[in-house]
mmCIF file of C-alpha atoms and ligand atoms in Angstrom:
data_model
loop_
_atom_site.group_PDB
_atom_site.id
_atom_site.type_symbol
_atom_site.label_atom_id
_atom_site.label_comp_id
_atom_site.label_asym_id
_atom_site.label_seq_id
_atom_site.Cartn_x
_atom_site.Cartn_y
_atom_site.Cartn_z
ATOM 1 C CA MET A 443 6.163 37.315 -84.606
ATOM 2 C CA ALA A 444 2.685 38.923 -84.826
ATOM 3 C CA ARG A 445 2.159 41.597 -82.206
ATOM 4 C CA LEU A 446 -0.457 41.123 -79.453
ATOM 5 C CA VAL A 447 -2.731 44.173 -78.799
ATOM 6 C CA LEU A 448 -5.231 44.242 -75.980
ATOM 7 C CA TYR A 449 -8.170 46.687 -76.300
ATOM 8 C CA HIS A 450 -8.432 47.593 -72.691
ATOM 9 C CA ALA A 451 -10.159 49.922 -70.140
ATOM 10 C CA ALA A 452 -9.117 49.988 -66.596
ATOM 11 C CA PRO A 453 -10.786 49.074 -64.336
ATOM 12 C CA SER A 454 -12.999 46.642 -66.309
ATOM 13 C CA ARG A 455 -13.347 43.039 -67.300
ATOM 14 C CA SER A 456 -10.463 43.515 -69.666
ATOM 15 C CA SER A 457 -8.222 43.289 -66.606
ATOM 16 C CA ILE A 458 -8.798 39.520 -66.930
ATOM 17 C CA VAL A 459 -6.886 39.367 -70.227
ATOM 18 C CA HIS A 460 -4.364 41.962 -68.987
ATOM 19 C CA TRP A 461 -3.510 39.487 -66.162
ATOM 20 C CA MET A 462 -3.346 36.595 -68.678
ATOM 21 C CA LEU A 463 -1.014 38.459 -70.938
ATOM 22 C CA GLU A 464 1.352 39.069 -67.962
ATOM 23 C CA GLU A 465 1.185 35.343 -67.251
ATOM 24 C CA VAL A 466 1.986 34.565 -70.903
ATOM 25 C CA GLY A 467 5.095 36.802 -70.737
ATOM 26 C CA GLU A 468 5.088 37.820 -74.431
ATOM 27 C CA PRO A 469 5.389 41.421 -75.411
ATOM 28 C CA TYR A 470 1.989 43.205 -75.934
ATOM 29 C CA ASP A 471 0.572 46.626 -76.461
ATOM 30 C CA LEU A 472 -2.447 48.121 -74.772
ATOM 31 C CA HIS A 473 -4.958 50.085 -76.836
ATOM 32 C CA LEU A 474 -6.772 52.065 -74.245
ATOM 33 C CA LEU A 475 -10.444 52.974 -74.562
ATOM 34 C CA SER A 476 -12.486 55.299 -72.401
ATOM 35 C CA LEU A 477 -15.842 53.682 -71.519
ATOM 36 C CA GLN A 478 -16.915 57.002 -69.905
ATOM 37 C CA ALA A 479 -16.426 58.763 -73.232
ATOM 38 C CA GLY A 480 -18.223 55.938 -75.070
ATOM 39 C CA GLU A 481 -15.249 54.991 -77.225
ATOM 40 C CA ASN A 482 -16.343 51.309 -77.004
ATOM 41 C CA ARG A 483 -19.620 52.238 -78.804
ATOM 42 C CA ALA A 484 -17.936 54.335 -81.507
ATOM 43 C CA PRO A 485 -17.554 52.979 -85.085
ATOM 44 C CA PRO A 486 -13.768 52.437 -84.964
ATOM 45 C CA TYR A 487 -14.033 50.072 -82.015
ATOM 46 C CA LEU A 488 -17.341 48.552 -83.192
ATOM 47 C CA ALA A 489 -15.324 47.437 -86.234
ATOM 48 C CA VAL A 490 -13.075 45.489 -83.836
ATOM 49 C CA ASN A 491 -15.786 44.173 -81.575
ATOM 50 C CA PRO A 492 -19.360 44.699 -82.732
ATOM 51 C CA MET A 493 -20.542 43.949 -79.190
ATOM 52 C CA GLY A 494 -19.026 47.251 -78.145
ATOM 53 C CA LYS A 495 -17.388 45.602 -75.147
ATOM 54 C CA VAL A 496 -13.917 45.393 -73.785
ATOM 55 C CA GLN A 497 -12.100 43.282 -74.163
ATOM 56 C CA ALA A 498 -10.758 42.350 -77.509
ATOM 57 C CA LEU A 499 -7.318 40.957 -78.463
ATOM 58 C CA ARG A 500 -5.671 41.469 -81.757
ATOM 59 C CA HIS A 501 -2.997 38.924 -82.755
ATOM 60 C CA GLY A 502 -1.696 39.785 -86.152
ATOM 61 C CA ASP A 503 -4.676 39.635 -88.496
ATOM 62 C CA VAL A 504 -6.984 37.892 -86.028
ATOM 63 C CA VAL A 505 -9.256 39.498 -83.481
ATOM 64 C CA ILE A 506 -10.604 37.461 -80.593
ATOM 65 C CA THR A 507 -13.295 38.590 -78.210
ATOM 66 C CA GLU A 508 -14.711 37.195 -74.913
ATOM 67 C CA ALA A 509 -12.417 36.863 -71.971
ATOM 68 C CA ALA A 510 -12.483 33.112 -71.595
ATOM 69 C CA ALA A 511 -11.953 32.472 -75.357
ATOM 70 C CA ILE A 512 -9.024 34.880 -75.338
ATOM 71 C CA CYS A 513 -7.484 33.206 -72.333
ATOM 72 C CA ALA A 514 -7.881 29.788 -73.898
ATOM 73 C CA TYR A 515 -6.415 31.091 -77.152
ATOM 74 C CA LEU A 516 -3.339 32.585 -75.511
ATOM 75 C CA ALA A 517 -2.687 29.501 -73.454
ATOM 76 C CA ASP A 518 -2.665 27.346 -76.582
ATOM 77 C CA ALA A 519 -0.755 29.898 -78.743
ATOM 78 C CA PHE A 520 2.110 30.204 -76.275
ATOM 79 C CA PRO A 521 2.607 26.703 -74.846
ATOM 80 C CA ARG A 522 5.943 27.676 -73.401
ATOM 81 C CA ALA A 523 4.051 29.462 -70.564
ATOM 82 C CA LYS A 524 2.363 26.138 -69.600
ATOM 83 C CA LEU A 525 -0.968 27.806 -68.984
ATOM 84 C CA SER A 526 -2.972 25.155 -70.918
ATOM 85 C CA ILE A 527 -3.621 21.423 -70.589
ATOM 86 C CA PRO A 528 -2.629 20.183 -74.058
ATOM 87 C CA ILE A 529 -4.816 18.240 -76.483
ATOM 88 C CA GLY A 530 -4.334 14.532 -75.815
ATOM 89 C CA ASP A 531 -4.087 14.942 -72.061
ATOM 90 C CA PRO A 532 -7.345 13.614 -70.643
ATOM 91 C CA ARG A 533 -7.269 16.373 -67.965
ATOM 92 C CA ARG A 534 -7.941 18.886 -70.797
ATOM 93 C CA GLY A 535 -11.616 18.073 -70.362
ATOM 94 C CA ILE A 536 -11.644 19.324 -66.800
ATOM 95 C CA TYR A 537 -9.566 22.339 -67.767
ATOM 96 C CA LEU A 538 -12.105 23.231 -70.524
ATOM 97 C CA LYS A 539 -14.943 22.693 -68.020
ATOM 98 C CA TRP A 540 -13.610 25.393 -65.759
ATOM 99 C CA LEU A 541 -12.856 27.735 -68.642
ATOM 100 C CA PHE A 542 -16.448 27.511 -69.661
ATOM 101 C CA PHE A 543 -17.882 27.481 -66.134
ATOM 102 C CA GLY A 544 -16.700 31.063 -65.706
ATOM 103 C CA PRO A 545 -18.845 32.813 -68.369
ATOM 104 C CA SER A 546 -21.693 30.231 -68.300
ATOM 105 C CA CYS A 547 -22.207 29.635 -64.552
ATOM 106 C CA LEU A 548 -20.143 31.873 -62.287
ATOM 107 C CA GLU A 549 -20.733 35.179 -64.087
ATOM 108 C CA PRO A 550 -24.499 34.757 -64.535
ATOM 109 C CA ALA A 551 -24.860 33.682 -60.974
ATOM 110 C CA ILE A 552 -23.033 36.802 -59.819
ATOM 111 C CA GLN A 553 -25.044 39.069 -62.174
ATOM 112 C CA ASP A 554 -28.362 37.672 -60.962
ATOM 113 C CA ARG A 555 -27.233 38.420 -57.409
ATOM 114 C CA ALA A 556 -26.267 41.945 -58.396
ATOM 115 C CA PHE A 557 -29.461 42.531 -60.361
ATOM 116 C CA PRO A 558 -32.108 40.221 -58.905
ATOM 117 C CA ARG A 559 -35.016 39.208 -61.122
ATOM 118 C CA ARG A 560 -38.510 40.190 -60.115
ATOM 119 C CA GLU A 561 -39.528 36.558 -60.037
ATOM 120 C CA GLN A 562 -37.273 33.593 -59.128
ATOM 121 C CA ALA A 563 -36.397 31.833 -62.396
ATOM 122 C CA PRO A 564 -36.999 28.085 -62.357
ATOM 123 C CA ARG A 565 -33.773 26.217 -61.576
ATOM 124 C CA ALA A 566 -34.273 23.869 -64.538
ATOM 125 C CA ALA A 567 -34.360 26.769 -66.943
ATOM 126 C CA MET A 568 -31.160 28.428 -65.707
ATOM 127 C CA GLY A 569 -27.939 27.132 -67.217
ATOM 128 C CA TYR A 570 -26.239 27.612 -63.883
ATOM 129 C CA GLY A 571 -28.974 26.053 -61.847
ATOM 130 C CA GLU A 572 -28.922 28.152 -58.755
ATOM 131 C CA TYR A 573 -26.456 30.376 -57.006
ATOM 132 C CA ASP A 574 -25.810 28.165 -53.940
ATOM 133 C CA THR A 575 -24.956 25.186 -56.083
ATOM 134 C CA VAL A 576 -22.473 27.270 -58.092
ATOM 135 C CA MET A 577 -20.860 28.416 -54.801
ATOM 136 C CA ASP A 578 -20.741 24.758 -53.452
ATOM 137 C CA VAL A 579 -19.210 23.402 -56.693
ATOM 138 C CA LEU A 580 -16.585 26.104 -56.872
ATOM 139 C CA GLY A 581 -15.840 25.904 -53.119
ATOM 140 C CA GLN A 582 -15.023 22.183 -53.607
ATOM 141 C CA ALA A 583 -12.966 22.827 -56.711
ATOM 142 C CA VAL A 584 -10.621 25.306 -55.173
ATOM 143 C CA ALA A 585 -10.450 23.744 -51.697
ATOM 144 C CA ALA A 586 -7.567 21.329 -52.408
ATOM 145 C CA GLY A 587 -5.511 23.772 -54.398
ATOM 146 C CA PRO A 588 -3.241 25.302 -54.924
ATOM 147 C CA TYR A 589 -4.982 25.757 -58.277
ATOM 148 C CA LEU A 590 -8.036 24.335 -60.136
ATOM 149 C CA MET A 591 -5.900 21.782 -61.928
ATOM 150 C CA GLY A 592 -3.803 21.010 -58.807
ATOM 151 C CA GLU A 593 -0.129 22.089 -58.879
ATOM 152 C CA GLN A 594 -0.415 23.652 -62.410
ATOM 153 C CA PHE A 595 -1.675 27.175 -62.704
ATOM 154 C CA THR A 596 -3.708 27.494 -65.955
ATOM 155 C CA ALA A 597 -5.838 29.927 -67.989
ATOM 156 C CA ALA A 598 -8.783 28.460 -66.125
ATOM 157 C CA ASP A 599 -7.440 30.040 -62.926
ATOM 158 C CA VAL A 600 -7.315 33.451 -64.629
ATOM 159 C CA VAL A 601 -10.995 33.054 -65.677
ATOM 160 C CA ILE A 602 -12.458 31.636 -62.470
ATOM 161 C CA GLY A 603 -10.039 33.489 -60.175
ATOM 162 C CA SER A 604 -10.969 36.833 -61.831
ATOM 163 C CA GLY A 605 -14.718 36.040 -61.288
ATOM 164 C CA LEU A 606 -14.161 35.139 -57.613
ATOM 165 C CA ARG A 607 -11.988 38.177 -57.032
ATOM 166 C CA TRP A 608 -14.441 40.559 -58.611
ATOM 167 C CA GLY A 609 -17.470 38.933 -56.932
ATOM 168 C CA MET A 610 -15.910 39.077 -53.564
ATOM 169 C CA ALA A 611 -14.719 42.629 -53.936
ATOM 170 C CA PHE A 612 -18.269 43.737 -54.703
ATOM 171 C CA LYS A 613 -19.675 41.529 -51.898
ATOM 172 C CA LEU A 614 -21.706 39.458 -54.411
ATOM 173 C CA LEU A 615 -19.958 36.242 -53.288
ATOM 174 C CA PRO A 616 -19.634 34.802 -49.794
ATOM 175 C CA GLN A 617 -16.232 35.131 -48.022
ATOM 176 C CA ARG A 618 -15.971 31.290 -47.927
ATOM 177 C CA PRO A 619 -12.602 30.209 -46.389
ATOM 178 C CA GLU A 620 -11.810 28.241 -49.536
ATOM 179 C CA PHE A 621 -12.415 31.318 -51.782
ATOM 180 C CA VAL A 622 -10.426 33.494 -49.491
ATOM 181 C CA ALA A 623 -7.454 31.067 -49.488
ATOM 182 C CA TYR A 624 -7.568 30.457 -53.281
ATOM 183 C CA THR A 625 -7.797 34.180 -54.192
ATOM 184 C CA GLY A 626 -5.039 34.869 -51.623
ATOM 185 C CA ARG A 627 -2.818 32.404 -53.495
ATOM 186 C CA LEU A 628 -3.669 34.099 -56.797
ATOM 187 C CA ALA A 629 -2.891 37.535 -55.295
ATOM 188 C CA GLU A 630 0.684 36.341 -54.674
ATOM 189 C CA ARG A 631 1.346 35.811 -58.369
ATOM 190 C CA PRO A 632 3.746 38.390 -59.748
ATOM 191 C CA ALA A 633 1.924 38.545 -63.074
ATOM 192 C CA LEU A 634 -1.317 39.547 -61.316
ATOM 193 C CA GLN A 635 0.507 42.100 -59.282
ATOM 194 C CA ARG A 636 2.075 43.633 -62.380
ATOM 195 C CA ALA A 637 -1.223 43.863 -64.223
ATOM 196 C CA GLN A 638 -2.969 45.320 -61.143
ATOM 197 C CA ALA A 639 -0.291 47.941 -60.580
ATOM 198 C CA LYS A 640 -0.478 48.993 -64.248
ATOM 199 C CA ASP A 641 -4.290 49.113 -64.052
ATOM 200 C CA GLN A 642 -4.203 51.272 -60.986
ATOM 201 C CA GLU A 643 -1.794 53.584 -62.755
ATOM 202 C CA LEU A 644 -4.114 53.713 -65.829
ATOM 203 C CA ALA A 645 -7.256 54.308 -63.717
ATOM 204 C CA ALA A 646 -5.581 57.198 -61.929
ATOM 205 C CA ALA A 647 -4.358 58.829 -65.130
HETATM 206 N N1 GSH B 791 -18.545 38.751 -72.222
HETATM 207 C C1 GSH B 791 -17.645 39.881 -72.316
HETATM 208 C C2 GSH B 791 -18.018 40.892 -71.263
HETATM 209 C C3 GSH B 791 -17.292 42.169 -71.396
HETATM 210 C C4 GSH B 791 -17.933 43.340 -70.634
HETATM 211 O O1 GSH B 791 -19.130 43.238 -70.239
HETATM 212 N N2 GSH B 791 -17.224 44.444 -70.594
HETATM 213 C C5 GSH B 791 -17.768 45.621 -70.022
HETATM 214 C C6 GSH B 791 -16.731 46.306 -69.034
HETATM 215 S S1 GSH B 791 -16.591 45.420 -67.522
HETATM 216 C C7 GSH B 791 -18.048 46.693 -71.063
HETATM 217 O O2 GSH B 791 -17.356 46.745 -72.085
HETATM 218 N N3 GSH B 791 -18.986 47.591 -70.758
HETATM 219 C C8 GSH B 791 -19.215 48.736 -71.591
HETATM 220 C C9 GSH B 791 -20.507 48.757 -72.296
HETATM 221 O O3 GSH B 791 -21.143 47.695 -72.476
HETATM 222 O O4 GSH B 791 -20.922 49.801 -72.755
HETATM 223 C C10 GSH B 791 -16.161 39.354 -72.132
HETATM 224 O O5 GSH B 791 -15.952 38.297 -71.544
HETATM 225 O O6 GSH B 791 -15.275 40.041 -72.624
#
């Protein structure tokens, strides 16, 4: 079986895939990079991810980048973990919607809140529309629970859940009761707890 290697820096966005790998439950290695020392911009890592960003996942001969793509890949590659909605199941469309909603709507909305534009961009020109709509849509999506796809926890929860956790921690998202309840349920997952504990250890080292 080809080995899984996560190019990782703690704390950073690569904690998203770190959590996902814990959910998958297959053995993996961490290849640590120091962002402070600029290792992510040095030629050896640029050969892995020319974007110079963590994260990247190596699986045998294949390298995958972009958190949501990696989570989708892992969910499909290891179906035993039941983190994907399989091809042929009509609910897969909804699952894919949430996987893509993370990087195309939630993250840009958070980033624009963190780094406001000098001029308000026209709603029609913004892929995510506007911040409040993104919050309302997500609030509704996580209200019923326990997870985005109902009873089944999936890779989409890792992507959206990570965005909500991060945004709330940095006070860039409102403490809506639905968000608090949903991220509270996620925080109870042993896989997330393991990844977090390891990341805290790495950050302190
Ligand atoms: N779209 C990328 C975003 C990755 C990203 O922005 N990573 C940050 C860490 S949170 C990074 O590598 N920053 C270092 C830099 O750009 O120099 C993904 O989903 O993996």
